[in-house]
GROMACS .gro file of C-alpha atoms in nm:
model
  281
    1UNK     CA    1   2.101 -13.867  21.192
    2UNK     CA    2   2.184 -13.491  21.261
    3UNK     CA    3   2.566 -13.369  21.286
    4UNK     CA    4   2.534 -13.146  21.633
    5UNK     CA    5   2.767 -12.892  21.605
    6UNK     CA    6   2.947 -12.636  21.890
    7UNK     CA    7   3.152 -12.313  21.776
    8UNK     CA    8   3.417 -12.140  21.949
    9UNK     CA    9   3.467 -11.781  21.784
   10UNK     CA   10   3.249 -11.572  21.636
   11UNK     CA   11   3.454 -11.364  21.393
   12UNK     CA   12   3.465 -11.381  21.049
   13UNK     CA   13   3.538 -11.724  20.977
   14UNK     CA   14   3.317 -11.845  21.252
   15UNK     CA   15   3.034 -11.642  21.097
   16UNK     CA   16   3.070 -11.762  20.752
   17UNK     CA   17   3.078 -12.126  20.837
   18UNK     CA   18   2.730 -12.107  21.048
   19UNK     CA   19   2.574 -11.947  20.753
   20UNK     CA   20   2.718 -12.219  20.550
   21UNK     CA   21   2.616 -12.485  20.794
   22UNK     CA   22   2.288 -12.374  20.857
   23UNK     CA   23   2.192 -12.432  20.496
   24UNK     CA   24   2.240 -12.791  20.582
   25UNK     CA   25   1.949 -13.001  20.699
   26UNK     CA   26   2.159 -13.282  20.869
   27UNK     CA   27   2.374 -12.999  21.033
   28UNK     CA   28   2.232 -12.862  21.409
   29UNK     CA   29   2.419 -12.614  21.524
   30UNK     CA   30   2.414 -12.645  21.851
   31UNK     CA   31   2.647 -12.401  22.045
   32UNK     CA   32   2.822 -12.085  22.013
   33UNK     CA   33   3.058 -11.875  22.270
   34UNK     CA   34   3.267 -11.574  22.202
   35UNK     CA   35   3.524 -11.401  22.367
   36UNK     CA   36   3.238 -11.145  22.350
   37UNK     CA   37   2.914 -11.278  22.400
   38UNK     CA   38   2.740 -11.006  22.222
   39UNK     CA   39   2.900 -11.157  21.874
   40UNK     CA   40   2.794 -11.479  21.949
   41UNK     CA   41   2.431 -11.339  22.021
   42UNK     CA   42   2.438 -11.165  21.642
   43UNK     CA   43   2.623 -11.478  21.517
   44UNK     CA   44   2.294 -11.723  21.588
   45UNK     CA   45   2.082 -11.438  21.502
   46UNK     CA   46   2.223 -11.393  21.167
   47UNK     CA   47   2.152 -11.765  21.122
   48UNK     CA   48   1.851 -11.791  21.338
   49UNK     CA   49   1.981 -12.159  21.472
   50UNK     CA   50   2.175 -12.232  21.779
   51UNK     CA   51   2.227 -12.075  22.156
   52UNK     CA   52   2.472 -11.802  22.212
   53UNK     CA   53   2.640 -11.884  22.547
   54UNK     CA   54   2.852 -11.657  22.749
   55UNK     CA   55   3.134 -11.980  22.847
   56UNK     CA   56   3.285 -12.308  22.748
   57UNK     CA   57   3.163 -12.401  23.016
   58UNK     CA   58   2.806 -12.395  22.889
   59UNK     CA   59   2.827 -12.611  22.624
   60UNK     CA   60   2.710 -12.897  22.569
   61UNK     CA   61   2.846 -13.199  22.375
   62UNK     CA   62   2.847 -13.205  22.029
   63UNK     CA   63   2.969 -13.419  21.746
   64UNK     CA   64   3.204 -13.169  21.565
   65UNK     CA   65   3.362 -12.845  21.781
   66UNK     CA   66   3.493 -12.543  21.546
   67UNK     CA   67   3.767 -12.376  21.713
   68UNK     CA   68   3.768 -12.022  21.490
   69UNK     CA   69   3.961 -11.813  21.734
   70UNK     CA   70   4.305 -11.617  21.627
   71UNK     CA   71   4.575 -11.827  21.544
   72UNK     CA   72   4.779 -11.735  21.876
   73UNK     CA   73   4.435 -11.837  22.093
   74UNK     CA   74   4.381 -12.195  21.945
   75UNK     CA   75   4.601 -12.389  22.171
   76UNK     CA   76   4.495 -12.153  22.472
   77UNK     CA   77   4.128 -12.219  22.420
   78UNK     CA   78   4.170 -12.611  22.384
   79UNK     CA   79   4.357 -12.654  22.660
   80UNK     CA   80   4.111 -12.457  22.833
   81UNK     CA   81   3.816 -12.652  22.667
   82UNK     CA   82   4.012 -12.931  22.783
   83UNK     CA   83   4.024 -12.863  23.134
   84UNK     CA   84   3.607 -12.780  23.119
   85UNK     CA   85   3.548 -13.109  22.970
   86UNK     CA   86   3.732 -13.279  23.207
   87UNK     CA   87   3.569 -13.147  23.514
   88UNK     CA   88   3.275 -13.291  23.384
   89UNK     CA   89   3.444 -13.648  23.322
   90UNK     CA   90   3.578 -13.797  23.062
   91UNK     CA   91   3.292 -14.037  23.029
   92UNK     CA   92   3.133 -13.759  22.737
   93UNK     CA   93   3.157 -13.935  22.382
   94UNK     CA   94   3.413 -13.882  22.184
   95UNK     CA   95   3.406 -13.542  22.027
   96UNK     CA   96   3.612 -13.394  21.691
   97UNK     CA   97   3.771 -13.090  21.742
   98UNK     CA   98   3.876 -12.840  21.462
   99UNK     CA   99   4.024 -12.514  21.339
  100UNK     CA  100   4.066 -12.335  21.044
  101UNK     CA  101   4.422 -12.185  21.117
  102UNK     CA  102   4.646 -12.247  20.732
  103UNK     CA  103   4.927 -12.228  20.995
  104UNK     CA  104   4.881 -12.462  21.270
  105UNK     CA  105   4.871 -12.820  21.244
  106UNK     CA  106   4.558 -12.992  21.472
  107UNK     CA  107   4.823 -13.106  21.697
  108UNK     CA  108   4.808 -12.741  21.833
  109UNK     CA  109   4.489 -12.882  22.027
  110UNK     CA  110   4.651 -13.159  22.158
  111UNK     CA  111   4.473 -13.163  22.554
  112UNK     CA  112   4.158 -13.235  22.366
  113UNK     CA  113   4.301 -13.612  22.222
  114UNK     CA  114   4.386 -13.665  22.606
  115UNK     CA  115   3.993 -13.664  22.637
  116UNK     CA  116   3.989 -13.932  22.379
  117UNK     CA  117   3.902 -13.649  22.045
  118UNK     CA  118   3.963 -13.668  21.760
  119UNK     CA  119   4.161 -13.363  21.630
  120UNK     CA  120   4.149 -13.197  21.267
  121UNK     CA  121   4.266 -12.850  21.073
  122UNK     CA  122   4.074 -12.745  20.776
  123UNK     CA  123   4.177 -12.402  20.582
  124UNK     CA  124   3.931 -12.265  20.335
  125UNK     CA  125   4.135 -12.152  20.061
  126UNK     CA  126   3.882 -11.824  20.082
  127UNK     CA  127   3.876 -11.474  20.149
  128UNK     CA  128   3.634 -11.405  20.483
  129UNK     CA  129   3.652 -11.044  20.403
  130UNK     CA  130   3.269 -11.006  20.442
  131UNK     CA  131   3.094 -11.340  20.611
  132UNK     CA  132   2.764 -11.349  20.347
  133UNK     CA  133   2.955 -11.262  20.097
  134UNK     CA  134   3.246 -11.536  20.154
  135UNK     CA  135   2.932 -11.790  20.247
  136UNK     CA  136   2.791 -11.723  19.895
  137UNK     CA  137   3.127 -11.796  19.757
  138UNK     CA  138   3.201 -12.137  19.963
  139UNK     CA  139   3.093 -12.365  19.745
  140UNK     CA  140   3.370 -12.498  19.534
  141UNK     CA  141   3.641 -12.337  19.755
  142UNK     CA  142   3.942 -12.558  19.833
  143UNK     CA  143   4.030 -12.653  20.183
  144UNK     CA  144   4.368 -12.805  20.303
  145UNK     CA  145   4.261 -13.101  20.539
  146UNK     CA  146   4.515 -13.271  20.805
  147UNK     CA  147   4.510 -13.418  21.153
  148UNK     CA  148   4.354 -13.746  21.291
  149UNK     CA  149   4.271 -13.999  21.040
  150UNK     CA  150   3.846 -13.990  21.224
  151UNK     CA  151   3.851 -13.615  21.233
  152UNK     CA  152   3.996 -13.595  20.852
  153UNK     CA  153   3.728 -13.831  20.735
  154UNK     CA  154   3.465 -13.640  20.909
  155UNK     CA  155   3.528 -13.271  20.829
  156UNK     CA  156   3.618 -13.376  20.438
  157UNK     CA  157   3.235 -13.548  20.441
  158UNK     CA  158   3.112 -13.189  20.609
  159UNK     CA  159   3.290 -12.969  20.385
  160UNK     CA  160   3.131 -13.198  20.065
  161UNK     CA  161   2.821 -13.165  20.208
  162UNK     CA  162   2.898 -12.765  20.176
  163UNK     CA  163   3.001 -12.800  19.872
  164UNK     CA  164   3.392 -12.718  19.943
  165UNK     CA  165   3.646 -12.959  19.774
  166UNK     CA  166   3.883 -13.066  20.051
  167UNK     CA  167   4.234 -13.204  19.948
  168UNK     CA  168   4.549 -13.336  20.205
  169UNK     CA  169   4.821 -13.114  20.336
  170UNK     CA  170   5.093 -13.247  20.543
  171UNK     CA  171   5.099 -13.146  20.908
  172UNK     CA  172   5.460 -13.111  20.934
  173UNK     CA  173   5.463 -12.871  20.673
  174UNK     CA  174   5.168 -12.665  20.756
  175UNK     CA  175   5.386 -12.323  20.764
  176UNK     CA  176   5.540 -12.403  20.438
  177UNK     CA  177   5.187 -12.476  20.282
  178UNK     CA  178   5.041 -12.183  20.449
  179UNK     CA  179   5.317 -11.968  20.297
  180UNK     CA  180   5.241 -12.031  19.959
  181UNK     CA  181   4.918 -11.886  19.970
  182UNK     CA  182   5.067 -11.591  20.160
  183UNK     CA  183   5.303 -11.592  19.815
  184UNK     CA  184   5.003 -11.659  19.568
  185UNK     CA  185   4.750 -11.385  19.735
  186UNK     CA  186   4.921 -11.180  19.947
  187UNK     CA  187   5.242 -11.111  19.830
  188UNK     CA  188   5.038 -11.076  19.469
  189UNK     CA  189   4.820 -10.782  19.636
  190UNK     CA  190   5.146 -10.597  19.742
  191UNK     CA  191   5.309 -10.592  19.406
  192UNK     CA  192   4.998 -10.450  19.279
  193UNK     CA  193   5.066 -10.198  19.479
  194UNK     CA  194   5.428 -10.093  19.453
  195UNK     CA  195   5.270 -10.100  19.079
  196UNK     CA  196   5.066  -9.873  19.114
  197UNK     CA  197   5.267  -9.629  19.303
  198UNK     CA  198   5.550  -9.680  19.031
  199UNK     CA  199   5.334  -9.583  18.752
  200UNK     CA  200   5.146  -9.272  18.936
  201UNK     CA  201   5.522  -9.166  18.967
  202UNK     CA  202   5.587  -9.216  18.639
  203UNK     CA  203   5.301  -8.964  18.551
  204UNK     CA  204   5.066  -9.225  18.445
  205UNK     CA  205   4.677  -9.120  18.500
  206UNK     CA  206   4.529  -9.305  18.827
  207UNK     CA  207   4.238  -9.460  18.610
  208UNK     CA  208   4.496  -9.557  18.303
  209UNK     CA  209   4.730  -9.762  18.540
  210UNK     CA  210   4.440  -9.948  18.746
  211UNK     CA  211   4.344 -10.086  18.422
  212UNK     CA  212   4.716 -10.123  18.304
  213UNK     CA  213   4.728 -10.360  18.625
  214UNK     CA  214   4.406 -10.519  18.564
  215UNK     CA  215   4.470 -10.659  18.225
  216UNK     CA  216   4.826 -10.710  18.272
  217UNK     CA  217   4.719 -10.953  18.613
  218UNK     CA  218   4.455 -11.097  18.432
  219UNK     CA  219   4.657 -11.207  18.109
  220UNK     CA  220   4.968 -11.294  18.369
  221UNK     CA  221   4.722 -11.557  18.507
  222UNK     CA  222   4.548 -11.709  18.195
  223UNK     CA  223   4.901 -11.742  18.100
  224UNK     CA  224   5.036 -11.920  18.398
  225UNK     CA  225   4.687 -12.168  18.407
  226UNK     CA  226   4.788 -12.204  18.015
  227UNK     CA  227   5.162 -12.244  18.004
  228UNK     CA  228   5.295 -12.296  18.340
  229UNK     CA  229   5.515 -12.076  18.549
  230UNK     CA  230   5.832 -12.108  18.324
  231UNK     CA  231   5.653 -12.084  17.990
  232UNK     CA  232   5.426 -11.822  18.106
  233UNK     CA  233   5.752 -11.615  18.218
  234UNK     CA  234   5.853 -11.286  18.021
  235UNK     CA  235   6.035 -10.960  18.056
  236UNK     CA  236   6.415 -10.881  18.121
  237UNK     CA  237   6.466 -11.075  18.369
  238UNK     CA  238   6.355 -11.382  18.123
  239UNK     CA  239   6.484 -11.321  17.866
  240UNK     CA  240   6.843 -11.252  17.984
  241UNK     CA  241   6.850 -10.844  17.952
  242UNK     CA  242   7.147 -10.828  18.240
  243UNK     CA  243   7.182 -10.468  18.169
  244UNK     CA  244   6.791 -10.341  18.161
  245UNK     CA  245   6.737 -10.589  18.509
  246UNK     CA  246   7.083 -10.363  18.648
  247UNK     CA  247   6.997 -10.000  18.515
  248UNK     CA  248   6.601 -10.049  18.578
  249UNK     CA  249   6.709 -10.209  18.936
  250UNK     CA  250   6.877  -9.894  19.003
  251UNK     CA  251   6.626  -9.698  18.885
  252UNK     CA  252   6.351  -9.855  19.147
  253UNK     CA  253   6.566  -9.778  19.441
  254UNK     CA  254   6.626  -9.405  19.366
  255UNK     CA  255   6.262  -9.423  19.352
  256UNK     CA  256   6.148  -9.670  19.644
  257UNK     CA  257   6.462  -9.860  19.819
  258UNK     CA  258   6.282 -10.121  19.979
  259UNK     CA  259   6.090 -10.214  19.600
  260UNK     CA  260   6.435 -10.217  19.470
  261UNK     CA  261   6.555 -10.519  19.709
  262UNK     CA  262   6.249 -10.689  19.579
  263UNK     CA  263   6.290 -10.616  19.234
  264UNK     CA  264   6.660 -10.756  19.214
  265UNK     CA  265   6.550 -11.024  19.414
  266UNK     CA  266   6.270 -11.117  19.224
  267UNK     CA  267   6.458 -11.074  18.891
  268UNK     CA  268   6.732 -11.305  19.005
  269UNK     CA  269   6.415 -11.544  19.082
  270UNK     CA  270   6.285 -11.498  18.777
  271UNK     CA  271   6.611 -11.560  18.568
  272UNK     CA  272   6.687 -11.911  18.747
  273UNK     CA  273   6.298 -12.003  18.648
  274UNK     CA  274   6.335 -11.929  18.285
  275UNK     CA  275   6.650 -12.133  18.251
  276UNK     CA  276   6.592 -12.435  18.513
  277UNK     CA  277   6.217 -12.469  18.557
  278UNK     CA  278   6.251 -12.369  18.929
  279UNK     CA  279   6.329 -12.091  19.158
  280UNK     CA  280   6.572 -12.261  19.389
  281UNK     CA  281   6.816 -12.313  19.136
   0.00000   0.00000   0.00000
C-alpha cells in the first residue's frame, strides 16, 4: 500500500526530499503549500507528482506531513495546521507529522499530538545547497531521528527506503547535538577562512595557499578517521610549545584581533586534548 504524503515548505530542503521521494514507487506525494504558492507550483513541477495548493487548508489527509519551513515557523505552522485540522474534526486518521529542524525537538509541534499525531524530527546530516544536487547525494546520508516512538519507526522505514541511514538523537539534547555539526562543518568552513586570509597576508600566492588548505584539511581528516582526535593532534599547542602558542598568539591579534581570541582559545583546547583525551579538561 502507498505512503500518501503532504509537504509544508517548499525551499530547499522541501525540494530535495520530493525529488527524493518521488523516486519511490510506494511514496504518493500528495500535497504541497508554500508560503508562496508559486514555489510550490515549481516544486511539483520539478517532480511532476503532487498538487501545489495555495493553503493548509487545502490539504487533504495524508499518512506522513513534512513540515520544511524555517526553524522559527515550525511551531507557528503546526499550531496553525492544528487549528485547520480541527475545524474539520478530529475524526481524520491519525496522521505523522515531521520536520527536519537539527535544532528543535518534534515536541515543537506539539498541537498536532492533541489531534491524536504522531510527532517526529529527522535532520539529514546534508548540505541542501542546490536541491538536485543534494537529492543525488541522499543516499547514504545520516539523519538524527527523535520524537514519538510511531512517528520514529515510520520516518526511519522512509528514510531506508531512500536510502539515508537514520540513527537516535536525544530530544532533550537536540541543541547540543545540533551544535556539533555547527562545530564539525561550520565552524570548520570559517577557519578555512581566517586561513586563508592569514596566509594571503603573509604574502603567500592565492592559488599556493588554497592548495596549502586543501591538503592540509584533507590529511587533518584521514588522520582524525585514522587515529582519533587526540592521536591525530599536532602543532604547538600539542606538543607543549608555551612560548610559540604565546608569541604566535600575539602575532594573530596584531594581525586580526578577533582570530587571536580564537587562536588562544583553541590552543588552550587543544593542549587539554593532547594531555587528557578531552577538551573539557
Amino acid at each position: 500500500m502507498s505512503t500518501t504524503v503532504n509537504l509544508i515548505g517548499a525551499g530547499k530542503v522541501g525540494q530535495t526530499l520530493l525529488r527524493c521521494m518521488a523516486r519511490l514507487p510506494d511514496v504518493t506525494i500528495q500535497d504541497v503549500a508554500s508560503a508562496r504558492h508559486s514555489s510550490s507550483v515549481e516544486a511539483v513541477e520539478a517532480v511532476d507528482q503532487g498538487h501545489a495548493v495555495p493553503a493548509l487548508a487545502d490539504m487533504a489527509a495524508a499518512d506522513v506531513w513534512f513540515l520544511t519551513v524555517p526553524d522559527t515557523k515550525i511551531g507557528e505552522i503546526a499550531a496553525e495546521l492544528a487549528e485547520t485540522i480541527g475545524k474539520k474534526g478530529k475524526a481524520s486518521r491519525p496522521q505523522i507529522a515531521v520536520h527536519c529542524s537539527g535544532y528543535h525537538a518534534a515536541e515543537v509541534m506539539a498541537p498536532l499530538r492533541n489531534l491524536g499525531w504522531s510527532l517526529a524530527s529527522a535532520h539529514p546530516m546534508l548540505s541542501f545547497a542546490d536541491p538536485e544536487t543534494a537529492a543525488g547525494r541522499f543516499p547514504g546520508t545520516w539523519c538524527g531521528v527523535e520524537g514519538d516512538g510511531p512517528g520514529v519507526e515510520a520516518i526511519e522505514n522512509l528514510l531506508r527506503m531512500l536510502g539515508a541511514r537514520p540513527f537516535p538523537i536525544a530530544s532533550e539534547a537536540k541543541a547540543l547535538y545540533h551544535a556539533a555539526a555547527v562545530f564539525t562543518n561550520n565552524f570548520t568552513t570559517v577557519l578555512q577562512a581566517i586561513a586563508l586570509e592569514a596566509w594571503e597576508a603573509a604574502g603567500v600566492p592565492d592559488d599556493v595557499a588554497r592548495e596549502l588548505n586543501w591538503t592540509l584539511l584533507r590529511s587533518t581528516v584521514e588522520n582524525i578517521d585514522r587515529f582519533g582526535p587526540q592521536d591525530a593532534l599536532t602543532g604547538p599547542a600539542a606538543r607543549g610549545d608555551r612560548e610559540v602558542v604565546r608569541d604566535q598568539g600575539r602575532s594573530v591579534s596584531e594581525w586580526h584581533d578577533d582570530a587571536g581570541k580564537v587562536y588562544r582559545d583553541l590552543s588552550a583546547l587543544a593542549a587539554r586534548l593532547k594531555t587528557t583525551g578531552n577538551t573539557r579538561g
